[in-house]
Amino acid sequence: MNRYTFFISLMLVTVCKTSNAVGFLEKATGISEIKNHEEYCPEDGDCSLKIYKNSSIVLKKDTTDMYYPVIEKGNNIVVEYTFFIKGPEGTSDGDYSETIHFEIKETTKSLHIEDDTLVQVNLLFGKHCFCRGEAGYYKVNDGNLILKKSHDKLIIDLSFSLDEVSQKVTRIKEVIAL
């Protein structure tokens, strides 16, 4: 019985230390996240919002000459919103997701921009699916972004549309802790 108790105690200490390390890693990278806030999340899917402090968006090109965003270390705050639908069981390419990326300066307190001025925040829409001719990333230049930032939270109200592709996410309205 003593060996069994020792083994259980050892497992608990390991689990506690591992979860503390994960919490430390999240704090060190400056990532905040909320999941499954359903007010503006389209039906049948899951939504999440991540905030990356001390980061920036860099556009890179793939082998087909299409752009995609990479989040790298920088001086801004990057917002990444994801909508995800799991594909039917047994399919390898049935998942569907949309991502929205944009970045703001660390010093931004308030922002209200629309349409062509959305380029100031590098607003990108990504569609990820087995949907020929629509999958990929698109620059958004038709929409409205209202943002307010305090020392401990970020309030986002974004509505947008695209002419190039169909989309399920048309509005993001969230409050997230920084």
Short mmCIF file of N, CA and C in Angstrom, two decimals:
data_model
loop_
_atom_site.label_atom_id
_atom_site.label_comp_id
_atom_site.label_asym_id
_atom_site.label_seq_id
_atom_site.Cartn_x
_atom_site.Cartn_y
_atom_site.Cartn_z
N MET A 1 0.82 -1.19 0.00
CA MET A 1 0.00 0.00 0.00
C MET A 1 0.86 1.26 0.00
N ASN A 2 2.02 1.25 0.65
CA ASN A 2 2.90 2.41 0.69
C ASN A 2 3.43 2.74 -0.70
N ARG A 3 3.76 1.74 -1.49
CA ARG A 3 4.23 1.98 -2.85
C ARG A 3 3.14 2.64 -3.69
N TYR A 4 1.92 2.16 -3.51
CA TYR A 4 0.78 2.72 -4.25
C TYR A 4 0.56 4.18 -3.87
N THR A 5 0.61 4.51 -2.62
CA THR A 5 0.44 5.88 -2.14
C THR A 5 1.56 6.77 -2.66
N PHE A 6 2.80 6.26 -2.63
CA PHE A 6 3.93 7.01 -3.14
C PHE A 6 3.78 7.30 -4.63
N PHE A 7 3.35 6.29 -5.39
CA PHE A 7 3.17 6.45 -6.82
C PHE A 7 2.10 7.50 -7.14
N ILE A 8 0.98 7.46 -6.44
CA ILE A 8 -0.10 8.44 -6.64
C ILE A 8 0.40 9.84 -6.28
N SER A 9 1.12 9.96 -5.18
CA SER A 9 1.66 11.27 -4.77
C SER A 9 2.62 11.81 -5.82
N LEU A 10 3.47 10.95 -6.34
CA LEU A 10 4.42 11.35 -7.37
C LEU A 10 3.69 11.83 -8.62
N MET A 11 2.62 11.16 -9.00
CA MET A 11 1.84 11.57 -10.17
C MET A 11 1.19 12.93 -9.95
N LEU A 12 0.65 13.17 -8.77
CA LEU A 12 0.00 14.45 -8.48
C LEU A 12 0.99 15.59 -8.52
N VAL A 13 2.18 15.39 -7.98
CA VAL A 13 3.21 16.43 -8.01
C VAL A 13 3.60 16.73 -9.45
N THR A 14 3.75 15.70 -10.27
CA THR A 14 4.12 15.88 -11.67
C THR A 14 3.04 16.64 -12.42
N VAL A 15 1.79 16.27 -12.23
CA VAL A 15 0.68 16.95 -12.90
C VAL A 15 0.61 18.41 -12.48
N CYS A 16 0.74 18.69 -11.20
CA CYS A 16 0.69 20.07 -10.72
C CYS A 16 1.83 20.90 -11.30
N LYS A 17 3.03 20.34 -11.34
CA LYS A 17 4.16 21.08 -11.88
C LYS A 17 3.98 21.32 -13.37
N THR A 18 3.45 20.35 -14.11
CA THR A 18 3.23 20.52 -15.53
C THR A 18 2.20 21.60 -15.80
N SER A 19 1.08 21.62 -15.08
CA SER A 19 0.07 22.64 -15.32
C SER A 19 0.60 24.02 -14.92
N ASN A 20 1.44 24.12 -13.91
CA ASN A 20 2.06 25.40 -13.57
C ASN A 20 2.98 25.86 -14.69
N ALA A 21 3.70 24.94 -15.32
CA ALA A 21 4.60 25.30 -16.42
C ALA A 21 3.80 25.82 -17.61
N VAL A 22 2.66 25.21 -17.89
CA VAL A 22 1.83 25.67 -19.00
C VAL A 22 1.33 27.08 -18.71
N GLY A 23 0.87 27.34 -17.49
CA GLY A 23 0.42 28.69 -17.12
C GLY A 23 1.54 29.70 -17.25
N PHE A 24 2.74 29.33 -16.85
CA PHE A 24 3.89 30.22 -16.98
C PHE A 24 4.19 30.51 -18.45
N LEU A 25 4.10 29.48 -19.29
CA LEU A 25 4.37 29.66 -20.72
C LEU A 25 3.39 30.64 -21.33
N GLU A 26 2.09 30.51 -20.99
CA GLU A 26 1.08 31.43 -21.52
C GLU A 26 1.36 32.86 -21.08
N LYS A 27 1.77 33.05 -19.83
CA LYS A 27 2.07 34.40 -19.35
C LYS A 27 3.31 34.96 -20.03
N ALA A 28 4.32 34.10 -20.25
CA ALA A 28 5.57 34.56 -20.85
C ALA A 28 5.37 35.00 -22.30
N THR A 29 4.49 34.32 -23.04
CA THR A 29 4.27 34.68 -24.43
C THR A 29 3.23 35.78 -24.59
N GLY A 30 2.51 36.10 -23.54
CA GLY A 30 1.53 37.18 -23.60
C GLY A 30 0.31 36.84 -24.41
N ILE A 31 -0.14 35.59 -24.37
CA ILE A 31 -1.32 35.19 -25.12
C ILE A 31 -2.53 35.15 -24.19
N SER A 32 -3.60 35.83 -24.60
CA SER A 32 -4.88 35.73 -23.92
C SER A 32 -5.84 35.04 -24.86
N GLU A 33 -6.75 34.24 -24.31
CA GLU A 33 -7.66 33.50 -25.18
C GLU A 33 -9.02 33.32 -24.52
N ILE A 34 -10.08 33.42 -25.35
CA ILE A 34 -11.42 33.02 -24.93
C ILE A 34 -11.95 32.06 -25.97
N LYS A 35 -12.74 31.08 -25.52
CA LYS A 35 -13.28 30.08 -26.44
C LYS A 35 -14.79 30.00 -26.29
N ASN A 36 -15.43 29.66 -27.40
CA ASN A 36 -16.85 29.35 -27.44
C ASN A 36 -17.76 30.43 -26.87
N HIS A 37 -17.44 31.67 -27.13
CA HIS A 37 -18.36 32.75 -26.82
C HIS A 37 -19.36 32.78 -27.96
N GLU A 38 -20.62 32.50 -27.69
CA GLU A 38 -21.55 32.16 -28.76
C GLU A 38 -22.43 33.31 -29.25
N GLU A 39 -22.30 34.51 -28.73
CA GLU A 39 -23.21 35.56 -29.14
C GLU A 39 -23.14 35.82 -30.64
N TYR A 40 -21.94 35.90 -31.21
CA TYR A 40 -21.80 36.16 -32.64
C TYR A 40 -21.15 35.00 -33.37
N CYS A 41 -20.99 33.87 -32.72
CA CYS A 41 -20.40 32.69 -33.35
C CYS A 41 -21.47 32.01 -34.22
N PRO A 42 -21.18 31.77 -35.50
CA PRO A 42 -22.17 31.11 -36.36
C PRO A 42 -22.55 29.73 -35.81
N GLU A 43 -23.74 29.28 -36.17
CA GLU A 43 -24.26 27.99 -35.71
C GLU A 43 -23.37 26.83 -36.13
N ASP A 44 -23.42 25.79 -35.34
CA ASP A 44 -22.75 24.51 -35.62
C ASP A 44 -21.23 24.59 -35.58
N GLY A 45 -20.68 25.62 -35.00
CA GLY A 45 -19.23 25.73 -34.94
C GLY A 45 -18.75 26.22 -33.60
N ASP A 46 -17.45 26.26 -33.44
CA ASP A 46 -16.80 26.78 -32.25
C ASP A 46 -15.99 28.00 -32.63
N CYS A 47 -15.99 29.00 -31.75
CA CYS A 47 -15.23 30.22 -31.99
C CYS A 47 -14.23 30.44 -30.87
N SER A 48 -13.10 31.00 -31.22
CA SER A 48 -12.11 31.38 -30.21
C SER A 48 -11.44 32.67 -30.65
N LEU A 49 -10.95 33.39 -29.67
CA LEU A 49 -10.26 34.66 -29.91
C LEU A 49 -8.97 34.63 -29.12
N LYS A 50 -7.86 34.91 -29.79
CA LYS A 50 -6.55 34.97 -29.13
C LYS A 50 -5.95 36.35 -29.34
N ILE A 51 -5.28 36.83 -28.32
CA ILE A 51 -4.55 38.10 -28.35
C ILE A 51 -3.08 37.78 -28.14
N TYR A 52 -2.24 38.23 -29.06
CA TYR A 52 -0.79 38.03 -28.96
C TYR A 52 -0.14 39.38 -28.69
N LYS A 53 0.37 39.57 -27.48
CA LYS A 53 1.08 40.81 -27.17
C LYS A 53 2.50 40.72 -27.73
N ASN A 54 3.11 41.89 -27.93
CA ASN A 54 4.50 41.96 -28.43
C ASN A 54 4.69 41.13 -29.69
N SER A 55 3.78 41.31 -30.63
CA SER A 55 3.80 40.53 -31.86
C SER A 55 3.49 41.42 -33.05
N SER A 56 3.60 40.86 -34.23
CA SER A 56 3.17 41.54 -35.45
C SER A 56 2.86 40.50 -36.51
N ILE A 57 2.10 40.92 -37.52
CA ILE A 57 1.74 40.04 -38.63
C ILE A 57 2.72 40.28 -39.77
N VAL A 58 3.30 39.21 -40.27
CA VAL A 58 4.17 39.27 -41.44
C VAL A 58 3.51 38.43 -42.52
N LEU A 59 3.31 39.02 -43.69
CA LEU A 59 2.73 38.28 -44.81
C LEU A 59 3.83 37.55 -45.57
N LYS A 60 3.64 36.26 -45.76
CA LYS A 60 4.59 35.45 -46.52
C LYS A 60 3.85 34.81 -47.69
N LYS A 61 4.60 34.34 -48.67
CA LYS A 61 4.01 33.69 -49.85
C LYS A 61 4.32 32.20 -49.82
N ASP A 62 3.33 31.41 -50.24
CA ASP A 62 3.54 29.98 -50.35
C ASP A 62 4.00 29.62 -51.76
N THR A 63 4.08 28.33 -52.06
CA THR A 63 4.59 27.89 -53.36
C THR A 63 3.63 28.20 -54.51
N THR A 64 2.37 28.51 -54.20
CA THR A 64 1.41 28.87 -55.24
C THR A 64 1.29 30.39 -55.39
N ASP A 65 2.20 31.12 -54.77
CA ASP A 65 2.24 32.58 -54.84
C ASP A 65 1.08 33.25 -54.11
N MET A 66 0.48 32.54 -53.14
CA MET A 66 -0.60 33.08 -52.32
C MET A 66 -0.02 33.53 -50.97
N TYR A 67 -0.58 34.61 -50.45
CA TYR A 67 -0.13 35.13 -49.16
C TYR A 67 -0.75 34.38 -48.00
N TYR A 68 -0.02 34.33 -46.89
CA TYR A 68 -0.55 33.82 -45.63
C TYR A 68 0.15 34.57 -44.49
N PRO A 69 -0.56 34.75 -43.36
CA PRO A 69 0.03 35.51 -42.25
C PRO A 69 0.84 34.62 -41.32
N VAL A 70 1.92 35.19 -40.79
CA VAL A 70 2.72 34.55 -39.77
C VAL A 70 2.82 35.55 -38.62
N ILE A 71 2.55 35.07 -37.42
CA ILE A 71 2.65 35.94 -36.24
C ILE A 71 4.06 35.81 -35.70
N GLU A 72 4.76 36.95 -35.67
CA GLU A 72 6.14 36.97 -35.20
C GLU A 72 6.28 37.97 -34.06
N LYS A 73 7.42 37.91 -33.41
CA LYS A 73 7.72 38.85 -32.34
C LYS A 73 7.76 40.27 -32.91
N GLY A 74 7.16 41.21 -32.20
CA GLY A 74 7.12 42.58 -32.68
C GLY A 74 6.66 43.53 -31.60
N ASN A 75 6.23 44.73 -32.01
CA ASN A 75 5.85 45.77 -31.05
C ASN A 75 4.35 46.03 -30.99
N ASN A 76 3.55 45.17 -31.61
CA ASN A 76 2.11 45.39 -31.68
C ASN A 76 1.35 44.32 -30.93
N ILE A 77 0.03 44.42 -30.98
CA ILE A 77 -0.87 43.39 -30.46
C ILE A 77 -1.58 42.79 -31.66
N VAL A 78 -1.54 41.47 -31.78
CA VAL A 78 -2.20 40.77 -32.87
C VAL A 78 -3.45 40.08 -32.33
N VAL A 79 -4.55 40.26 -33.04
CA VAL A 79 -5.81 39.61 -32.70
C VAL A 79 -6.06 38.51 -33.74
N GLU A 80 -6.38 37.31 -33.25
CA GLU A 80 -6.67 36.18 -34.13
C GLU A 80 -8.00 35.55 -33.69
N TYR A 81 -8.99 35.60 -34.57
CA TYR A 81 -10.30 35.03 -34.31
C TYR A 81 -10.47 33.82 -35.20
N THR A 82 -10.95 32.70 -34.63
CA THR A 82 -11.11 31.47 -35.40
C THR A 82 -12.51 30.91 -35.22
N PHE A 83 -13.13 30.56 -36.34
CA PHE A 83 -14.40 29.83 -36.36
C PHE A 83 -14.09 28.47 -36.96
N PHE A 84 -14.54 27.37 -36.29
CA PHE A 84 -14.17 26.03 -36.72
C PHE A 84 -15.38 25.10 -36.68
N ILE A 85 -15.55 24.32 -37.75
CA ILE A 85 -16.55 23.26 -37.80
C ILE A 85 -15.82 21.96 -38.09
N LYS A 86 -15.99 20.98 -37.22
CA LYS A 86 -15.38 19.67 -37.41
C LYS A 86 -16.12 18.94 -38.53
N GLY A 87 -15.37 18.34 -39.43
CA GLY A 87 -15.95 17.61 -40.55
C GLY A 87 -16.58 16.30 -40.11
N PRO A 88 -17.33 15.67 -41.01
CA PRO A 88 -17.96 14.39 -40.70
C PRO A 88 -16.92 13.33 -40.33
N GLU A 89 -17.30 12.47 -39.41
CA GLU A 89 -16.42 11.38 -38.97
C GLU A 89 -16.00 10.55 -40.17
N GLY A 90 -14.72 10.23 -40.24
CA GLY A 90 -14.21 9.40 -41.32
C GLY A 90 -13.72 10.17 -42.54
N THR A 91 -13.86 11.51 -42.53
CA THR A 91 -13.34 12.29 -43.66
C THR A 91 -12.02 12.93 -43.25
N SER A 92 -11.10 13.03 -44.18
CA SER A 92 -9.81 13.62 -43.87
C SER A 92 -9.75 15.10 -44.22
N ASP A 93 -10.66 15.56 -45.07
CA ASP A 93 -10.61 16.96 -45.49
C ASP A 93 -11.97 17.64 -45.35
N GLY A 94 -12.75 17.22 -44.36
CA GLY A 94 -14.09 17.76 -44.18
C GLY A 94 -14.19 18.92 -43.22
N ASP A 95 -13.08 19.26 -42.51
CA ASP A 95 -13.12 20.38 -41.57
C ASP A 95 -13.27 21.69 -42.33
N TYR A 96 -13.87 22.67 -41.65
CA TYR A 96 -14.06 24.00 -42.23
C TYR A 96 -13.69 25.02 -41.17
N SER A 97 -12.92 26.03 -41.55
CA SER A 97 -12.63 27.10 -40.60
C SER A 97 -12.42 28.43 -41.32
N GLU A 98 -12.65 29.48 -40.56
CA GLU A 98 -12.36 30.84 -41.01
C GLU A 98 -11.54 31.50 -39.92
N THR A 99 -10.55 32.29 -40.34
CA THR A 99 -9.74 33.05 -39.39
C THR A 99 -9.74 34.51 -39.79
N ILE A 100 -9.71 35.34 -38.79
CA ILE A 100 -9.59 36.78 -39.01
C ILE A 100 -8.39 37.24 -38.19
N HIS A 101 -7.47 37.94 -38.84
CA HIS A 101 -6.28 38.48 -38.18
C HIS A 101 -6.25 39.99 -38.37
N PHE A 102 -5.81 40.70 -37.34
CA PHE A 102 -5.44 42.10 -37.48
C PHE A 102 -4.52 42.48 -36.35
N GLU A 103 -3.85 43.62 -36.51
CA GLU A 103 -2.91 44.07 -35.48
C GLU A 103 -3.11 45.55 -35.20
N ILE A 104 -2.87 45.89 -33.94
CA ILE A 104 -2.93 47.30 -33.52
C ILE A 104 -1.65 47.64 -32.79
N LYS A 105 -1.34 48.90 -32.77
CA LYS A 105 -0.16 49.36 -32.03
C LYS A 105 -0.41 49.17 -30.54
N GLU A 106 0.62 48.86 -29.82
CA GLU A 106 0.53 48.67 -28.36
C GLU A 106 -0.04 49.91 -27.68
N THR A 107 0.25 51.08 -28.22
CA THR A 107 -0.17 52.33 -27.59
C THR A 107 -1.59 52.76 -27.95
N THR A 108 -2.25 52.02 -28.84
CA THR A 108 -3.61 52.37 -29.26
C THR A 108 -4.56 52.28 -28.07
N LYS A 109 -5.35 53.32 -27.88
CA LYS A 109 -6.37 53.33 -26.82
C LYS A 109 -7.77 53.22 -27.42
N SER A 110 -7.96 53.83 -28.59
CA SER A 110 -9.26 53.83 -29.23
C SER A 110 -9.04 53.90 -30.74
N LEU A 111 -9.92 53.22 -31.47
CA LEU A 111 -9.76 53.17 -32.92
C LEU A 111 -11.14 52.98 -33.55
N HIS A 112 -11.41 53.75 -34.59
CA HIS A 112 -12.64 53.57 -35.38
C HIS A 112 -12.25 53.80 -36.84
N ILE A 113 -12.16 52.70 -37.58
CA ILE A 113 -11.78 52.79 -38.99
C ILE A 113 -12.76 51.97 -39.81
N GLU A 114 -12.83 52.30 -41.09
CA GLU A 114 -13.75 51.55 -41.96
C GLU A 114 -13.22 51.49 -43.38
N ASP A 115 -13.72 50.50 -44.09
CA ASP A 115 -13.47 50.27 -45.51
C ASP A 115 -11.98 50.31 -45.86
N ASP A 116 -11.57 51.15 -46.77
CA ASP A 116 -10.18 51.14 -47.25
C ASP A 116 -9.16 51.43 -46.16
N THR A 117 -9.55 52.10 -45.07
CA THR A 117 -8.60 52.39 -43.99
C THR A 117 -8.33 51.16 -43.11
N LEU A 118 -9.05 50.05 -43.34
CA LEU A 118 -8.77 48.81 -42.59
C LEU A 118 -7.37 48.28 -42.89
N VAL A 119 -6.77 48.74 -43.98
CA VAL A 119 -5.40 48.36 -44.30
C VAL A 119 -4.43 48.78 -43.19
N GLN A 120 -4.79 49.78 -42.40
CA GLN A 120 -3.95 50.25 -41.29
C GLN A 120 -3.70 49.16 -40.25
N VAL A 121 -4.64 48.21 -40.13
CA VAL A 121 -4.50 47.15 -39.13
C VAL A 121 -4.21 45.78 -39.76
N ASN A 122 -3.91 45.77 -41.06
CA ASN A 122 -3.62 44.52 -41.77
C ASN A 122 -4.72 43.48 -41.59
N LEU A 123 -5.97 43.89 -41.77
CA LEU A 123 -7.11 42.99 -41.57
C LEU A 123 -7.16 41.94 -42.67
N LEU A 124 -7.07 40.66 -42.25
CA LEU A 124 -7.06 39.53 -43.18
C LEU A 124 -8.15 38.54 -42.82
N PHE A 125 -8.77 37.98 -43.83
CA PHE A 125 -9.75 36.91 -43.66
C PHE A 125 -9.18 35.66 -44.31
N GLY A 126 -9.20 34.55 -43.58
CA GLY A 126 -8.74 33.28 -44.13
C GLY A 126 -9.85 32.27 -44.17
N LYS A 127 -9.98 31.58 -45.28
CA LYS A 127 -10.97 30.52 -45.42
C LYS A 127 -10.22 29.22 -45.65
N HIS A 128 -10.47 28.22 -44.79
CA HIS A 128 -9.70 26.98 -44.81
C HIS A 128 -10.67 25.81 -44.95
N CYS A 129 -10.68 25.21 -46.12
CA CYS A 129 -11.62 24.12 -46.38
C CYS A 129 -11.21 23.46 -47.70
N PHE A 130 -11.93 22.38 -48.01
CA PHE A 130 -11.79 21.77 -49.32
C PHE A 130 -12.83 22.44 -50.22
N CYS A 131 -12.50 23.64 -50.66
CA CYS A 131 -13.43 24.46 -51.45
C CYS A 131 -12.60 25.20 -52.50
N ARG A 132 -12.38 24.54 -53.59
CA ARG A 132 -11.52 25.08 -54.66
C ARG A 132 -11.95 26.49 -55.06
N GLY A 133 -10.95 27.33 -55.23
CA GLY A 133 -11.20 28.70 -55.66
C GLY A 133 -11.57 29.66 -54.54
N GLU A 134 -11.81 29.15 -53.34
CA GLU A 134 -12.17 30.04 -52.23
C GLU A 134 -11.19 29.95 -51.06
N ALA A 135 -10.50 28.84 -50.90
CA ALA A 135 -9.58 28.68 -49.78
C ALA A 135 -8.41 29.64 -49.94
N GLY A 136 -7.99 30.22 -48.84
CA GLY A 136 -6.86 31.14 -48.84
C GLY A 136 -7.14 32.37 -48.00
N TYR A 137 -6.23 33.34 -48.07
CA TYR A 137 -6.34 34.58 -47.30
C TYR A 137 -6.68 35.75 -48.20
N TYR A 138 -7.49 36.66 -47.67
CA TYR A 138 -7.95 37.82 -48.42
C TYR A 138 -7.82 39.07 -47.55
N LYS A 139 -7.37 40.15 -48.15
CA LYS A 139 -7.35 41.43 -47.45
C LYS A 139 -8.77 41.98 -47.41
N VAL A 140 -9.17 42.49 -46.26
CA VAL A 140 -10.53 43.00 -46.08
C VAL A 140 -10.50 44.52 -46.23
N ASN A 141 -11.34 45.04 -47.12
CA ASN A 141 -11.43 46.49 -47.28
C ASN A 141 -12.89 46.97 -47.34
N ASP A 142 -13.78 46.14 -46.80
CA ASP A 142 -15.18 46.52 -46.70
C ASP A 142 -15.67 46.12 -45.30
N GLY A 143 -15.70 47.09 -44.41
CA GLY A 143 -16.12 46.79 -43.05
C GLY A 143 -15.92 47.97 -42.12
N ASN A 144 -16.12 47.68 -40.84
CA ASN A 144 -16.07 48.70 -39.80
C ASN A 144 -15.45 48.09 -38.55
N LEU A 145 -14.40 48.71 -38.03
CA LEU A 145 -13.74 48.24 -36.81
C LEU A 145 -13.78 49.33 -35.76
N ILE A 146 -14.38 49.01 -34.61
CA ILE A 146 -14.36 49.90 -33.45
C ILE A 146 -13.65 49.14 -32.35
N LEU A 147 -12.65 49.79 -31.76
CA LEU A 147 -11.82 49.12 -30.77
C LEU A 147 -11.53 50.08 -29.63
N LYS A 148 -11.59 49.59 -28.40
CA LYS A 148 -11.20 50.36 -27.22
C LYS A 148 -10.31 49.48 -26.36
N LYS A 149 -9.20 50.06 -25.91
CA LYS A 149 -8.23 49.29 -25.12
C LYS A 149 -7.93 50.04 -23.84
N SER A 150 -7.98 49.32 -22.73
CA SER A 150 -7.54 49.86 -21.45
C SER A 150 -6.34 49.03 -21.00
N HIS A 151 -5.88 49.25 -19.80
CA HIS A 151 -4.70 48.50 -19.34
C HIS A 151 -5.00 47.02 -19.11
N ASP A 152 -6.29 46.65 -18.92
CA ASP A 152 -6.59 45.26 -18.61
C ASP A 152 -7.56 44.57 -19.55
N LYS A 153 -8.12 45.31 -20.54
CA LYS A 153 -9.05 44.64 -21.46
C LYS A 153 -9.06 45.31 -22.83
N LEU A 154 -9.54 44.54 -23.79
CA LEU A 154 -9.67 45.00 -25.16
C LEU A 154 -11.11 44.73 -25.60
N ILE A 155 -11.78 45.77 -26.10
CA ILE A 155 -13.15 45.66 -26.58
C ILE A 155 -13.10 45.76 -28.10
N ILE A 156 -13.63 44.74 -28.78
CA ILE A 156 -13.58 44.67 -30.25
C ILE A 156 -15.00 44.59 -30.80
N ASP A 157 -15.28 45.42 -31.78
CA ASP A 157 -16.54 45.33 -32.53
C ASP A 157 -16.18 45.47 -34.01
N LEU A 158 -16.18 44.36 -34.72
CA LEU A 158 -15.79 44.32 -36.13
C LEU A 158 -16.92 43.72 -36.94
N SER A 159 -17.33 44.41 -37.98
CA SER A 159 -18.25 43.83 -38.96
C SER A 159 -17.61 44.02 -40.34
N PHE A 160 -17.75 43.02 -41.20
CA PHE A 160 -17.08 43.08 -42.50
C PHE A 160 -17.73 42.14 -43.48
N SER A 161 -17.43 42.35 -44.75
CA SER A 161 -17.89 41.44 -45.80
C SER A 161 -16.83 41.39 -46.90
N LEU A 162 -16.91 40.33 -47.68
CA LEU A 162 -15.99 40.12 -48.79
C LEU A 162 -16.79 39.85 -50.06
N ASP A 163 -16.30 40.38 -51.16
CA ASP A 163 -16.93 40.10 -52.45
C ASP A 163 -16.33 38.85 -53.09
N GLU A 164 -15.07 38.54 -52.75
CA GLU A 164 -14.34 37.47 -53.43
C GLU A 164 -14.83 36.07 -53.08
N VAL A 165 -15.27 35.85 -51.81
CA VAL A 165 -15.64 34.52 -51.33
C VAL A 165 -16.84 34.60 -50.40
N SER A 166 -17.49 33.46 -50.22
CA SER A 166 -18.56 33.39 -49.22
C SER A 166 -17.92 33.30 -47.83
N GLN A 167 -18.67 33.67 -46.82
CA GLN A 167 -18.15 33.65 -45.46
C GLN A 167 -19.29 33.38 -44.50
N LYS A 168 -18.94 32.79 -43.36
CA LYS A 168 -19.91 32.54 -42.29
C LYS A 168 -19.79 33.60 -41.20
N VAL A 169 -18.57 34.02 -40.90
CA VAL A 169 -18.35 35.05 -39.88
C VAL A 169 -18.46 36.42 -40.56
N THR A 170 -19.34 37.24 -40.03
CA THR A 170 -19.49 38.60 -40.55
C THR A 170 -19.34 39.64 -39.46
N ARG A 171 -19.36 39.19 -38.19
CA ARG A 171 -19.24 40.12 -37.08
C ARG A 171 -18.52 39.46 -35.92
N ILE A 172 -17.65 40.25 -35.30
CA ILE A 172 -16.96 39.83 -34.08
C ILE A 172 -17.20 40.94 -33.07
N LYS A 173 -17.78 40.59 -31.94
CA LYS A 173 -17.99 41.56 -30.87
C LYS A 173 -17.59 40.87 -29.57
N GLU A 174 -16.44 41.23 -29.04
CA GLU A 174 -15.88 40.55 -27.89
C GLU A 174 -15.18 41.52 -26.94
N VAL A 175 -15.09 41.11 -25.70
CA VAL A 175 -14.29 41.77 -24.68
C VAL A 175 -13.34 40.71 -24.15
N ILE A 176 -12.04 41.00 -24.18
CA ILE A 176 -11.06 40.03 -23.72
C ILE A 176 -10.07 40.69 -22.79
N ALA A 177 -9.67 39.95 -21.76
CA ALA A 177 -8.68 40.45 -20.81
C ALA A 177 -7.30 40.47 -21.47
N LEU A 178 -6.55 41.50 -21.15
CA LEU A 178 -5.17 41.58 -21.66
C LEU A 178 -4.19 41.04 -20.64
#
